[in-house]
CSV table of C-alpha atoms in Angstrom, one decimal:
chain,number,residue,atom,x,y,z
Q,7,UNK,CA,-1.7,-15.1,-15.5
Q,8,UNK,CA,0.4,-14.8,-12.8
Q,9,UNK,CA,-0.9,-13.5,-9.6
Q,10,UNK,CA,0.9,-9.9,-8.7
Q,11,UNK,CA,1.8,-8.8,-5.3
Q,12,UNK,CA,2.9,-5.0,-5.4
Q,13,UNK,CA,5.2,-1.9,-3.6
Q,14,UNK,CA,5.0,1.2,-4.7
Q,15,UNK,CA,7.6,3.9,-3.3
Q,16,UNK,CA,11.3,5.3,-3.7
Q,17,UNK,CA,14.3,2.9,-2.8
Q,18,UNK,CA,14.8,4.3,0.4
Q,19,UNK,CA,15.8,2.4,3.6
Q,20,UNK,CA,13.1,3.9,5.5
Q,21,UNK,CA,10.6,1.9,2.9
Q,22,UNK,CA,12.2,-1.3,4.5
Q,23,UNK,CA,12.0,-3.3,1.1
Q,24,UNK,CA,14.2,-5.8,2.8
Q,25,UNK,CA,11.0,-7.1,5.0
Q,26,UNK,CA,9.0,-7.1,1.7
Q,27,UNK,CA,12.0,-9.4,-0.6
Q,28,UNK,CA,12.1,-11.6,3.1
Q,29,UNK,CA,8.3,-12.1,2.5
Q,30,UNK,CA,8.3,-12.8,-0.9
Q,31,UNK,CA,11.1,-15.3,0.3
Q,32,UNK,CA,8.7,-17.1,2.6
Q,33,UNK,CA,6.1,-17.9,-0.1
Q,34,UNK,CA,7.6,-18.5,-3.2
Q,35,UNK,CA,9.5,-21.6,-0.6
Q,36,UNK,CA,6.3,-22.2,0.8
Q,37,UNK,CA,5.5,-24.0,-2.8
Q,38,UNK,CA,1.8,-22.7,-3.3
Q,39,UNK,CA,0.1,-24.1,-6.2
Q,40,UNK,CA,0.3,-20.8,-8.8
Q,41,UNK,CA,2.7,-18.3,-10.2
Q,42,UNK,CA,4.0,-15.1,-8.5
Q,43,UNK,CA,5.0,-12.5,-9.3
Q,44,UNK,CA,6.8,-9.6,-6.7
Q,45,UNK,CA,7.0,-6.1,-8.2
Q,46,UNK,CA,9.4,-3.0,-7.0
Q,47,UNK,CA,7.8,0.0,-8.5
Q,48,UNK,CA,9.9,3.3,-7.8
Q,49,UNK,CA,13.8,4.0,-7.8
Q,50,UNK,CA,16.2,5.4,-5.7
Q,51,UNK,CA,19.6,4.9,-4.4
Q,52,UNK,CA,18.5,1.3,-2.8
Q,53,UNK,CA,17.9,-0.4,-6.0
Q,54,UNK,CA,21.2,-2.0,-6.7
Q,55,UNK,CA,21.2,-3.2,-2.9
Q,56,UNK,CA,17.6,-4.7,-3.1
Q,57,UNK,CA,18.2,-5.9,-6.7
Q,58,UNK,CA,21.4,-8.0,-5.4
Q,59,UNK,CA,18.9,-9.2,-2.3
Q,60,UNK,CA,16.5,-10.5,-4.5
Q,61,UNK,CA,19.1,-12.3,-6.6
Q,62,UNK,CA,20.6,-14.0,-2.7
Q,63,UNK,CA,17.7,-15.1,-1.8
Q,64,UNK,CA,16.8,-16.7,-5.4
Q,65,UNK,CA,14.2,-14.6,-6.3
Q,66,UNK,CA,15.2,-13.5,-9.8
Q,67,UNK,CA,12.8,-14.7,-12.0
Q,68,UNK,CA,9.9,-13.8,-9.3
Q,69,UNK,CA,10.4,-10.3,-8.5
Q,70,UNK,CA,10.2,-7.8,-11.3
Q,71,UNK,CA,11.7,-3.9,-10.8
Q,72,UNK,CA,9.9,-1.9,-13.0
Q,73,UNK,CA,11.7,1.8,-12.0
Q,74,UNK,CA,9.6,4.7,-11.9
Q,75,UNK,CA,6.2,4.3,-13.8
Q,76,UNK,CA,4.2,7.6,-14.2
Q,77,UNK,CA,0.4,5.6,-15.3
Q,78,UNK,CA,-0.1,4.2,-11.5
Q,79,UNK,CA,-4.0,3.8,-12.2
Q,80,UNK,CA,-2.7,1.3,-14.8
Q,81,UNK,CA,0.2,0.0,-12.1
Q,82,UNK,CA,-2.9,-0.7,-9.3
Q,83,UNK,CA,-5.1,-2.4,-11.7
Q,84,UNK,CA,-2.4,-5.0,-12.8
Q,85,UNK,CA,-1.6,-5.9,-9.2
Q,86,UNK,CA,-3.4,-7.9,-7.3
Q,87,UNK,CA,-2.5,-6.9,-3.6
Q,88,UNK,CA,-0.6,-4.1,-3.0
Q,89,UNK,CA,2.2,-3.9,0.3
Q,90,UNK,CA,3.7,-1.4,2.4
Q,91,UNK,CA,6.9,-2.6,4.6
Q,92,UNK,CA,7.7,1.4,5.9
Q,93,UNK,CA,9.5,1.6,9.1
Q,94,UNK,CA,7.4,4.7,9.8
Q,95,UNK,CA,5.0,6.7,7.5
Q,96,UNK,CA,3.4,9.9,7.2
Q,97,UNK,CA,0.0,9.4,5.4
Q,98,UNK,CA,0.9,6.7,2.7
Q,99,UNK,CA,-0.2,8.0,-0.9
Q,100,UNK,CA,0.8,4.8,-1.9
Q,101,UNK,CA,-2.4,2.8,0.2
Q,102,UNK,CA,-4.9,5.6,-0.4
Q,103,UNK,CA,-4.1,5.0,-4.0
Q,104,UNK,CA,-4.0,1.2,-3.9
Q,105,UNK,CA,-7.7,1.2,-1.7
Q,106,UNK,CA,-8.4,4.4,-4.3
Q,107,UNK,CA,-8.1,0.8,-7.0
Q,108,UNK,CA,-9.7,-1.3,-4.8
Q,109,UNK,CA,-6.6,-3.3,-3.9
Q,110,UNK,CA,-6.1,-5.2,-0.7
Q,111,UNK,CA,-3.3,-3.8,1.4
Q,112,UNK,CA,-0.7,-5.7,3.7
Q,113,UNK,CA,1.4,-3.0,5.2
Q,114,UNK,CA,2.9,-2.5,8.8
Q,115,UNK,CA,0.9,-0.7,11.3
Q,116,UNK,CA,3.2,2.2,11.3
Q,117,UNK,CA,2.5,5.9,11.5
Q,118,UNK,CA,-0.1,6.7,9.8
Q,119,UNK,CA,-0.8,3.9,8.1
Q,120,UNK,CA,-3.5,2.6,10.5
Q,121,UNK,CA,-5.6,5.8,9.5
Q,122,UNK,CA,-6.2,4.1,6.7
Q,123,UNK,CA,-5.7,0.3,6.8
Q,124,UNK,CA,-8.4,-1.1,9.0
Q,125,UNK,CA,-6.7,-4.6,10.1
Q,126,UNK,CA,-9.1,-7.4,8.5
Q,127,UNK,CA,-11.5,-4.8,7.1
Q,128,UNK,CA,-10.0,-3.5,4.0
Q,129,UNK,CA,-6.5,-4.9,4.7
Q,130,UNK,CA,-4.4,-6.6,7.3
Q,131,UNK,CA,-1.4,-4.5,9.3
Q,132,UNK,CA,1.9,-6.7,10.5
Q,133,UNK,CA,4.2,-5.6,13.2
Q,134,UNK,CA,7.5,-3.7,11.3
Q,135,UNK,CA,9.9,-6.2,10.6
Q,136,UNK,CA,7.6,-9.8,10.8
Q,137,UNK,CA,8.1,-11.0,7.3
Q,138,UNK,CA,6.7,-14.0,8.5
Q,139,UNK,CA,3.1,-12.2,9.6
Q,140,UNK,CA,3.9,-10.7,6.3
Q,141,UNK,CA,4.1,-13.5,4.1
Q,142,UNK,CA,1.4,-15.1,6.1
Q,143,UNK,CA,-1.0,-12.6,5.4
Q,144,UNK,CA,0.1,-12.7,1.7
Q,145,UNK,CA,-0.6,-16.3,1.3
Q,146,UNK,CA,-4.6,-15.9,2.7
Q,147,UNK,CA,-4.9,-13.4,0.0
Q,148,UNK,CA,-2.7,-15.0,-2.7
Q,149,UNK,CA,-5.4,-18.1,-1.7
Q,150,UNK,CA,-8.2,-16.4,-1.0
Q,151,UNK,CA,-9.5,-14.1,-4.6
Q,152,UNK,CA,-13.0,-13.5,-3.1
Q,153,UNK,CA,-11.3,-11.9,0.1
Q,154,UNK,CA,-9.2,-9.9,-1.8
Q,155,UNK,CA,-12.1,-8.9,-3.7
Q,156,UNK,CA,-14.3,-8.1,-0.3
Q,157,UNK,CA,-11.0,-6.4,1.3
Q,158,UNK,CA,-10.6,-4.1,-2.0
Q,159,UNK,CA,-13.9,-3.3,-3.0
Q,160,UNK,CA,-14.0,-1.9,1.6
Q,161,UNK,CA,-10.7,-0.3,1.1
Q,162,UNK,CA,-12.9,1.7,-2.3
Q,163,UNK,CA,-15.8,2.9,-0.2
Q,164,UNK,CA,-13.4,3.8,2.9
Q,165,UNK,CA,-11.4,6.2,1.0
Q,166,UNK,CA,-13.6,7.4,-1.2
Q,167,UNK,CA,-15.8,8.5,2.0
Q,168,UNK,CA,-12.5,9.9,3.4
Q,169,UNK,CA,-10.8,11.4,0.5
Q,170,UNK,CA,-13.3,12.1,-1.8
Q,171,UNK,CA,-13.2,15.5,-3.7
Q,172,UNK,CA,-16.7,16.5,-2.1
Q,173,UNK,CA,-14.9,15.9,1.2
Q,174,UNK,CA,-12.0,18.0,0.7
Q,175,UNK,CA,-14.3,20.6,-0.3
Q,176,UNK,CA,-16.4,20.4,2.6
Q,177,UNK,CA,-13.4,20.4,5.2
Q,178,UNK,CA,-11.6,23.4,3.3
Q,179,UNK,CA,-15.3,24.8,4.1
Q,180,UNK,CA,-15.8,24.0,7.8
Q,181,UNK,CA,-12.0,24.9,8.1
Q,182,UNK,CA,-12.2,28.6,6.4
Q,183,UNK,CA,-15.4,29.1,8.5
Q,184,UNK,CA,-14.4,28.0,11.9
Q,185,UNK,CA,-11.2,30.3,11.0
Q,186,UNK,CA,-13.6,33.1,10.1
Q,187,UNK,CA,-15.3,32.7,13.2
Q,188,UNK,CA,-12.4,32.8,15.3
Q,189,UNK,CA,-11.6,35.9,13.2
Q,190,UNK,CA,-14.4,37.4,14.2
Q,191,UNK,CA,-14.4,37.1,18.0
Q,192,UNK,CA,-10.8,38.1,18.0
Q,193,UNK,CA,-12.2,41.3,17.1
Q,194,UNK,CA,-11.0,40.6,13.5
Q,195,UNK,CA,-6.8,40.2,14.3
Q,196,UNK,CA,-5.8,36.7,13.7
């Protein structure tokens, strides 16, 4: 099987899908030893520009667009690392879901992508724009399947301590209740 390396996310310059085709680029010439395959999940107005990219740079048979895919659980699992190449990014549902699937993540260190990528502990963070970090980084994971196991299986636990459902509820909690306090001194105005 080949091995997949994954972005999830509209066609949208900001998403900077240019730095992940440059990557992909960079190790399909760098001539490692197994099939590879680079899929675009999403759409948007970008699509026919990146499609005609990866076709320049030669990487038609290796890159697969898949358009918009509602099953993601199902999209994680087949992957075997997943990337984010924003130029800037809010909180990236895209990496809590792929550490959510125990996926290694590559992204930039953008926004707030750093929240939830620890660099080297559940995933590595390049600058914006260094494909060749970028492809670097892919290669020791594209070589490495225990690390991407060890860098998923963190990225699991991490989220799942910071996302969890029994977290949300417990922060809606301490929220409404430091709210109610501050109520309450106010003499009940807020």
């Amino acid at each position: 099987d080949p091995l997949m390396v994954g972005i999830v996310g509209r066609l949208v310059p900001i998403k900077n899908h240019g730095m992940f085709l440059a990557a992909a680029s960079r190790v399909v010439e760098s001539g490692l030893q197994r099939e590879i395959k680079f899929v675009i999940i999403g759409d948007g107005e970008c699509r026919k520009a990146i499609e005609t990219e990866a076709a320049s740079l030669g990487l038609t048979g290796n890159v697969i667009f898949t358009g918009w895919v509602r099953d993601l659980p199902s999209v994680y699992a087949d992957l075997d690392i997943v990337v984010l190449t924003s130029l800037n990014e809010g909180t990236p549902v895209s990496v809590i879901e792929a550490c959510a699937s125990a996926r290694p993540v590559v992204a930039t260190g953008v926004g707030g992508v750093g929240d939830i990528v620890r660099d080297g502990v559940n995933g590595y963070l390049v600058d914006s724009g260094d494909d060749e970090a970028l492809a670097a980084r892919l290669k020791e994971l594209i070589d490495n399947k225990d690390k991407r196991v060890e860098l998923g299986l963190r990225g699991r636990e991490m989220v799942r301590l910071k996302y969890s459902k029994d977290r949300l509820v417990s922060d809606i909690e301490s929220l409404y209740c430091s709210c109610m306090n501050n109520r309450q001194k106010n003499g009940g105005v807020s």
